[in-house]
mmCIF file with all atom_site columns, C-alpha atoms and ligand atoms in Angstrom:
data_model
loop_
_atom_site.group_PDB
_atom_site.id
_atom_site.type_symbol
_atom_site.label_atom_id
_atom_site.label_alt_id
_atom_site.label_comp_id
_atom_site.label_asym_id
_atom_site.label_entity_id
_atom_site.label_seq_id
_atom_site.pdbx_PDB_ins_code
_atom_site.Cartn_x
_atom_site.Cartn_y
_atom_site.Cartn_z
_atom_site.occupancy
_atom_site.B_iso_or_equiv
_atom_site.pdbx_formal_charge
_atom_site.auth_seq_id
_atom_site.auth_comp_id
_atom_site.auth_asym_id
_atom_site.auth_atom_id
_atom_site.pdbx_PDB_model_num
ATOM   1   C  CA  . MET U 1 1   ? -125.370 125.261 71.510 1.00 0.00 ? 1   MET U CA  1
ATOM   2   C  CA  . GLU U 1 2   ? -124.671 128.831 72.450 1.00 0.00 ? 2   GLU U CA  1
ATOM   3   C  CA  . SER U 1 3   ? -121.936 129.394 74.979 1.00 0.00 ? 3   SER U CA  1
ATOM   4   C  CA  . ALA U 1 4   ? -122.821 130.454 78.496 1.00 0.00 ? 4   ALA U CA  1
ATOM   5   C  CA  . THR U 1 5   ? -121.072 133.784 77.944 1.00 0.00 ? 5   THR U CA  1
ATOM   6   C  CA  . HIS U 1 6   ? -123.084 134.442 74.818 1.00 0.00 ? 6   HIS U CA  1
ATOM   7   C  CA  . ALA U 1 7   ? -126.348 133.515 76.578 1.00 0.00 ? 7   ALA U CA  1
ATOM   8   C  CA  . ALA U 1 8   ? -125.534 135.860 79.456 1.00 0.00 ? 8   ALA U CA  1
ATOM   9   C  CA  . GLY U 1 9   ? -124.899 138.650 76.944 1.00 0.00 ? 9   GLY U CA  1
ATOM   10  C  CA  . VAL U 1 10  ? -128.296 138.097 75.348 1.00 0.00 ? 10  VAL U CA  1
ATOM   11  C  CA  . VAL U 1 11  ? -130.013 138.182 78.746 1.00 0.00 ? 11  VAL U CA  1
ATOM   12  C  CA  . ASP U 1 12  ? -128.172 141.379 79.682 1.00 0.00 ? 12  ASP U CA  1
ATOM   13  C  CA  . ARG U 1 13  ? -129.157 143.048 76.426 1.00 0.00 ? 13  ARG U CA  1
ATOM   14  C  CA  . MET U 1 14  ? -132.805 142.012 76.865 1.00 0.00 ? 14  MET U CA  1
ATOM   15  C  CA  . ALA U 1 15  ? -132.817 143.262 80.465 1.00 0.00 ? 15  ALA U CA  1
ATOM   16  C  CA  . ALA U 1 16  ? -131.275 146.570 79.364 1.00 0.00 ? 16  ALA U CA  1
ATOM   17  C  CA  . GLN U 1 17  ? -133.854 146.929 76.586 1.00 0.00 ? 17  GLN U CA  1
ATOM   18  C  CA  . LEU U 1 18  ? -136.691 146.337 79.063 1.00 0.00 ? 18  LEU U CA  1
ATOM   19  C  CA  . ARG U 1 19  ? -135.275 148.839 81.544 1.00 0.00 ? 19  ARG U CA  1
ATOM   20  C  CA  . HIS U 1 20  ? -134.845 151.374 78.768 1.00 0.00 ? 20  HIS U CA  1
ATOM   21  C  CA  . ALA U 1 21  ? -138.545 150.915 77.899 1.00 0.00 ? 21  ALA U CA  1
ATOM   22  C  CA  . GLY U 1 22  ? -139.494 151.481 81.533 1.00 0.00 ? 22  GLY U CA  1
ATOM   23  C  CA  . LEU U 1 23  ? -140.246 147.839 82.365 1.00 0.00 ? 23  LEU U CA  1
ATOM   24  C  CA  . ARG U 1 24  ? -138.727 145.985 85.283 1.00 0.00 ? 24  ARG U CA  1
ATOM   25  C  CA  . PRO U 1 25  ? -136.708 143.105 83.819 1.00 0.00 ? 25  PRO U CA  1
ATOM   26  C  CA  . THR U 1 26  ? -138.407 140.230 85.614 1.00 0.00 ? 26  THR U CA  1
ATOM   27  C  CA  . ARG U 1 27  ? -137.224 136.727 84.746 1.00 0.00 ? 27  ARG U CA  1
ATOM   28  C  CA  . GLN U 1 28  ? -140.420 135.987 82.786 1.00 0.00 ? 28  GLN U CA  1
ATOM   29  C  CA  . ARG U 1 29  ? -140.200 139.204 80.753 1.00 0.00 ? 29  ARG U CA  1
ATOM   30  C  CA  . VAL U 1 30  ? -136.545 138.578 79.917 1.00 0.00 ? 30  VAL U CA  1
ATOM   31  C  CA  . GLU U 1 31  ? -137.183 134.942 78.949 1.00 0.00 ? 31  GLU U CA  1
ATOM   32  C  CA  . LEU U 1 32  ? -140.227 135.752 76.819 1.00 0.00 ? 32  LEU U CA  1
ATOM   33  C  CA  . GLY U 1 33  ? -138.405 138.682 75.252 1.00 0.00 ? 33  GLY U CA  1
ATOM   34  C  CA  . ARG U 1 34  ? -135.555 136.398 74.261 1.00 0.00 ? 34  ARG U CA  1
ATOM   35  C  CA  . VAL U 1 35  ? -137.925 133.941 72.558 1.00 0.00 ? 35  VAL U CA  1
ATOM   36  C  CA  . LEU U 1 36  ? -139.855 136.797 70.948 1.00 0.00 ? 36  LEU U CA  1
ATOM   37  C  CA  . TYR U 1 37  ? -136.876 138.649 69.467 1.00 0.00 ? 37  TYR U CA  1
ATOM   38  C  CA  . ALA U 1 38  ? -134.773 135.596 68.602 1.00 0.00 ? 38  ALA U CA  1
ATOM   39  C  CA  . HIS U 1 39  ? -135.961 135.582 64.990 1.00 0.00 ? 39  HIS U CA  1
ATOM   40  C  CA  . GLY U 1 40  ? -135.682 139.186 63.849 1.00 0.00 ? 40  GLY U CA  1
ATOM   41  C  CA  . HIS U 1 41  ? -138.737 141.088 62.652 1.00 0.00 ? 41  HIS U CA  1
ATOM   42  C  CA  . ARG U 1 42  ? -141.884 139.019 62.669 1.00 0.00 ? 42  ARG U CA  1
ATOM   43  C  CA  . HIS U 1 43  ? -145.576 138.887 63.496 1.00 0.00 ? 43  HIS U CA  1
ATOM   44  C  CA  . ILE U 1 44  ? -146.656 136.406 66.114 1.00 0.00 ? 44  ILE U CA  1
ATOM   45  C  CA  . SER U 1 45  ? -149.823 135.568 68.015 1.00 0.00 ? 45  SER U CA  1
ATOM   46  C  CA  . ALA U 1 46  ? -149.859 135.037 71.772 1.00 0.00 ? 46  ALA U CA  1
ATOM   47  C  CA  . GLU U 1 47  ? -150.700 131.360 71.212 1.00 0.00 ? 47  GLU U CA  1
ATOM   48  C  CA  . ASP U 1 48  ? -147.720 130.831 68.900 1.00 0.00 ? 48  ASP U CA  1
ATOM   49  C  CA  . LEU U 1 49  ? -145.346 132.625 71.264 1.00 0.00 ? 49  LEU U CA  1
ATOM   50  C  CA  . HIS U 1 50  ? -146.659 130.501 74.114 1.00 0.00 ? 50  HIS U CA  1
ATOM   51  C  CA  . ALA U 1 51  ? -145.936 127.332 72.114 1.00 0.00 ? 51  ALA U CA  1
ATOM   52  C  CA  . GLU U 1 52  ? -142.437 128.564 71.218 1.00 0.00 ? 52  GLU U CA  1
ATOM   53  C  CA  . ALA U 1 53  ? -141.716 129.452 74.822 1.00 0.00 ? 53  ALA U CA  1
ATOM   54  C  CA  . GLU U 1 54  ? -142.770 125.986 75.965 1.00 0.00 ? 54  GLU U CA  1
ATOM   55  C  CA  . SER U 1 55  ? -140.513 124.267 73.452 1.00 0.00 ? 55  SER U CA  1
ATOM   56  C  CA  . ALA U 1 56  ? -137.672 126.567 74.553 1.00 0.00 ? 56  ALA U CA  1
ATOM   57  C  CA  . GLY U 1 57  ? -138.210 125.342 78.108 1.00 0.00 ? 57  GLY U CA  1
ATOM   58  C  CA  . VAL U 1 58  ? -139.787 128.594 79.360 1.00 0.00 ? 58  VAL U CA  1
ATOM   59  C  CA  . ARG U 1 59  ? -142.685 127.647 81.611 1.00 0.00 ? 59  ARG U CA  1
ATOM   60  C  CA  . VAL U 1 60  ? -145.345 130.366 81.529 1.00 0.00 ? 60  VAL U CA  1
ATOM   61  C  CA  . SER U 1 61  ? -149.111 130.360 81.240 1.00 0.00 ? 61  SER U CA  1
ATOM   62  C  CA  . LEU U 1 62  ? -150.880 131.680 78.159 1.00 0.00 ? 62  LEU U CA  1
ATOM   63  C  CA  . ALA U 1 63  ? -152.350 134.439 80.366 1.00 0.00 ? 63  ALA U CA  1
ATOM   64  C  CA  . THR U 1 64  ? -148.841 135.543 81.325 1.00 0.00 ? 64  THR U CA  1
ATOM   65  C  CA  . VAL U 1 65  ? -147.838 135.584 77.669 1.00 0.00 ? 65  VAL U CA  1
ATOM   66  C  CA  . TYR U 1 66  ? -150.855 137.808 76.872 1.00 0.00 ? 66  TYR U CA  1
ATOM   67  C  CA  . ASN U 1 67  ? -150.093 140.155 79.754 1.00 0.00 ? 67  ASN U CA  1
ATOM   68  C  CA  . THR U 1 68  ? -146.429 140.385 78.822 1.00 0.00 ? 68  THR U CA  1
ATOM   69  C  CA  . LEU U 1 69  ? -147.191 141.072 75.155 1.00 0.00 ? 69  LEU U CA  1
ATOM   70  C  CA  . HIS U 1 70  ? -149.589 143.858 76.132 1.00 0.00 ? 70  HIS U CA  1
ATOM   71  C  CA  . GLN U 1 71  ? -147.024 145.334 78.525 1.00 0.00 ? 71  GLN U CA  1
ATOM   72  C  CA  . PHE U 1 72  ? -144.394 145.249 75.757 1.00 0.00 ? 72  PHE U CA  1
ATOM   73  C  CA  . THR U 1 73  ? -146.877 146.930 73.411 1.00 0.00 ? 73  THR U CA  1
ATOM   74  C  CA  . GLU U 1 74  ? -147.692 149.682 75.907 1.00 0.00 ? 74  GLU U CA  1
ATOM   75  C  CA  . ALA U 1 75  ? -143.956 150.236 76.426 1.00 0.00 ? 75  ALA U CA  1
ATOM   76  C  CA  . GLY U 1 76  ? -143.465 150.670 72.663 1.00 0.00 ? 76  GLY U CA  1
ATOM   77  C  CA  . LEU U 1 77  ? -141.476 147.455 72.138 1.00 0.00 ? 77  LEU U CA  1
ATOM   78  C  CA  . LEU U 1 78  ? -144.192 145.850 70.014 1.00 0.00 ? 78  LEU U CA  1
ATOM   79  C  CA  . ARG U 1 79  ? -146.994 146.921 67.753 1.00 0.00 ? 79  ARG U CA  1
ATOM   80  C  CA  . GLU U 1 80  ? -150.370 145.224 67.948 1.00 0.00 ? 80  GLU U CA  1
ATOM   81  C  CA  . VAL U 1 81  ? -152.058 144.421 64.636 1.00 0.00 ? 81  VAL U CA  1
ATOM   82  C  CA  . ALA U 1 82  ? -155.682 143.317 64.961 1.00 0.00 ? 82  ALA U CA  1
ATOM   83  C  CA  . ILE U 1 83  ? -157.026 141.673 61.835 1.00 0.00 ? 83  ILE U CA  1
ATOM   84  C  CA  . ASP U 1 84  ? -160.561 141.174 63.057 1.00 0.00 ? 84  ASP U CA  1
ATOM   85  C  CA  . GLY U 1 85  ? -162.207 140.649 66.392 1.00 0.00 ? 85  GLY U CA  1
ATOM   86  C  CA  . THR U 1 86  ? -160.585 137.258 66.818 1.00 0.00 ? 86  THR U CA  1
ATOM   87  C  CA  . ARG U 1 87  ? -157.037 137.542 65.509 1.00 0.00 ? 87  ARG U CA  1
ATOM   88  C  CA  . THR U 1 88  ? -154.344 139.728 66.980 1.00 0.00 ? 88  THR U CA  1
ATOM   89  C  CA  . TYR U 1 89  ? -150.705 139.643 65.990 1.00 0.00 ? 89  TYR U CA  1
ATOM   90  C  CA  . PHE U 1 90  ? -147.780 141.281 67.716 1.00 0.00 ? 90  PHE U CA  1
ATOM   91  C  CA  . ASP U 1 91  ? -145.243 142.900 65.419 1.00 0.00 ? 91  ASP U CA  1
ATOM   92  C  CA  . THR U 1 92  ? -141.617 143.257 66.474 1.00 0.00 ? 92  THR U CA  1
ATOM   93  C  CA  . ASN U 1 93  ? -141.243 145.949 63.798 1.00 0.00 ? 93  ASN U CA  1
ATOM   94  C  CA  . VAL U 1 94  ? -142.654 149.043 65.498 1.00 0.00 ? 94  VAL U CA  1
ATOM   95  C  CA  . SER U 1 95  ? -141.921 151.405 62.611 1.00 0.00 ? 95  SER U CA  1
ATOM   96  C  CA  . ASP U 1 96  ? -144.852 152.782 60.575 1.00 0.00 ? 96  ASP U CA  1
ATOM   97  C  CA  . HIS U 1 97  ? -145.804 150.226 57.936 1.00 0.00 ? 97  HIS U CA  1
ATOM   98  C  CA  . HIS U 1 98  ? -148.827 148.538 56.437 1.00 0.00 ? 98  HIS U CA  1
ATOM   99  C  CA  . HIS U 1 99  ? -149.598 144.850 55.999 1.00 0.00 ? 99  HIS U CA  1
ATOM   100 C  CA  . PHE U 1 100 ? -150.834 142.228 53.617 1.00 0.00 ? 100 PHE U CA  1
ATOM   101 C  CA  . PHE U 1 101 ? -152.878 139.558 55.377 1.00 0.00 ? 101 PHE U CA  1
ATOM   102 C  CA  . VAL U 1 102 ? -152.779 136.190 53.634 1.00 0.00 ? 102 VAL U CA  1
ATOM   103 C  CA  . GLU U 1 103 ? -156.234 134.678 53.951 1.00 0.00 ? 103 GLU U CA  1
ATOM   104 C  CA  . GLY U 1 104 ? -156.359 130.943 54.461 1.00 0.00 ? 104 GLY U CA  1
ATOM   105 C  CA  . GLU U 1 105 ? -152.818 130.939 55.819 1.00 0.00 ? 105 GLU U CA  1
ATOM   106 C  CA  . GLY U 1 106 ? -153.316 133.480 58.566 1.00 0.00 ? 106 GLY U CA  1
ATOM   107 C  CA  . HIS U 1 107 ? -150.104 135.416 58.417 1.00 0.00 ? 107 HIS U CA  1
ATOM   108 C  CA  . LEU U 1 108 ? -149.005 138.981 57.834 1.00 0.00 ? 108 LEU U CA  1
ATOM   109 C  CA  . ILE U 1 109 ? -146.449 140.329 55.390 1.00 0.00 ? 109 ILE U CA  1
ATOM   110 C  CA  . ASP U 1 110 ? -144.972 143.816 55.757 1.00 0.00 ? 110 ASP U CA  1
ATOM   111 C  CA  . MET U 1 111 ? -145.620 146.151 52.849 1.00 0.00 ? 111 MET U CA  1
ATOM   112 C  CA  . GLN U 1 112 ? -142.347 147.453 51.529 1.00 0.00 ? 112 GLN U CA  1
ATOM   113 C  CA  . GLN U 1 113 ? -143.875 150.656 50.240 1.00 0.00 ? 113 GLN U CA  1
ATOM   114 C  CA  . GLY U 1 114 ? -146.322 153.190 51.536 1.00 0.00 ? 114 GLY U CA  1
ATOM   115 C  CA  . VAL U 1 115 ? -149.968 153.328 50.558 1.00 0.00 ? 115 VAL U CA  1
ATOM   116 C  CA  . GLY U 1 116 ? -151.436 156.357 48.841 1.00 0.00 ? 116 GLY U CA  1
ATOM   117 C  CA  . ILE U 1 117 ? -154.433 157.332 50.883 1.00 0.00 ? 117 ILE U CA  1
ATOM   118 C  CA  . GLY U 1 118 ? -156.465 160.330 49.890 1.00 0.00 ? 118 GLY U CA  1
ATOM   119 C  CA  . ASN U 1 119 ? -159.546 161.833 51.443 1.00 0.00 ? 119 ASN U CA  1
ATOM   120 C  CA  . ILE U 1 120 ? -159.110 160.843 55.042 1.00 0.00 ? 120 ILE U CA  1
ATOM   121 C  CA  . PRO U 1 121 ? -162.242 162.282 56.625 1.00 0.00 ? 121 PRO U CA  1
ATOM   122 C  CA  . GLU U 1 122 ? -161.894 165.054 59.163 1.00 0.00 ? 122 GLU U CA  1
ATOM   123 C  CA  . PRO U 1 123 ? -161.694 163.456 62.605 1.00 0.00 ? 123 PRO U CA  1
ATOM   124 C  CA  . PRO U 1 124 ? -164.581 164.145 64.986 1.00 0.00 ? 124 PRO U CA  1
ATOM   125 C  CA  . GLU U 1 125 ? -164.577 167.462 66.843 1.00 0.00 ? 125 GLU U CA  1
ATOM   126 C  CA  . GLY U 1 126 ? -161.736 167.655 69.358 1.00 0.00 ? 126 GLY U CA  1
ATOM   127 C  CA  . MET U 1 127 ? -159.933 164.581 67.965 1.00 0.00 ? 127 MET U CA  1
ATOM   128 C  CA  . GLU U 1 128 ? -156.791 164.137 65.928 1.00 0.00 ? 128 GLU U CA  1
ATOM   129 C  CA  . VAL U 1 129 ? -155.677 161.315 63.666 1.00 0.00 ? 129 VAL U CA  1
ATOM   130 C  CA  . VAL U 1 130 ? -152.963 159.222 65.332 1.00 0.00 ? 130 VAL U CA  1
ATOM   131 C  CA  . ALA U 1 131 ? -152.277 156.715 62.583 1.00 0.00 ? 131 ALA U CA  1
ATOM   132 C  CA  . VAL U 1 132 ? -153.820 155.151 59.520 1.00 0.00 ? 132 VAL U CA  1
ATOM   133 C  CA  . GLU U 1 133 ? -153.139 151.438 59.346 1.00 0.00 ? 133 GLU U CA  1
ATOM   134 C  CA  . VAL U 1 134 ? -153.959 149.525 56.207 1.00 0.00 ? 134 VAL U CA  1
ATOM   135 C  CA  . VAL U 1 135 ? -154.417 145.768 55.989 1.00 0.00 ? 135 VAL U CA  1
ATOM   136 C  CA  . VAL U 1 136 ? -154.818 144.470 52.447 1.00 0.00 ? 136 VAL U CA  1
ATOM   137 C  CA  . ARG U 1 137 ? -156.256 140.964 52.389 1.00 0.00 ? 137 ARG U CA  1
ATOM   138 C  CA  . VAL U 1 138 ? -154.713 138.692 49.783 1.00 0.00 ? 138 VAL U CA  1
ATOM   139 C  CA  . ARG U 1 139 ? -154.907 135.020 48.869 1.00 0.00 ? 139 ARG U CA  1
ATOM   140 C  CA  . ARG U 1 140 ? -152.967 132.663 46.652 1.00 0.00 ? 140 ARG U CA  1
ATOM   141 C  CA  . LYS U 1 141 ? -154.111 132.675 43.044 1.00 0.00 ? 141 LYS U CA  1
ATOM   142 C  CA  . ARG U 1 142 ? -155.973 129.490 42.201 1.00 0.00 ? 142 ARG U CA  1
HETATM 143 ZN ZN1 . LIG V 2 .   ? -145.340 144.264 60.295 1.00 0.00 ? 1   LIG V ZN1 1
#
């Protein structure tokens, strides 16, 4: 078990991080943030975070988890990676990087190197390219 002093330090750091990002450190945000960032860089769905929060004794609804994840994303604390219309993952690594998506297992792996992309079409009139995000779908060899 972690000591009470250590736990308080983690809460303080999470609260400071939220404030720094412009979010009020409500109890739910701090608690969810602790569960979210307890495992280093990772990709997690709202459903999985909700399940982890419940087993950590944090009582929140799935809707609250969704709202909190979107607030964290808007504040720049998370990056949202949408694989298709139905699957969205939240990435605690907000740096620019691309992903492998493992089909059949449903998880993302960070690419360790950049992707050479040529011939990006000119954006429509009056628009500028913000980012190019690549998801390469892979599966285990049979
Ligand atoms: Zn990632």
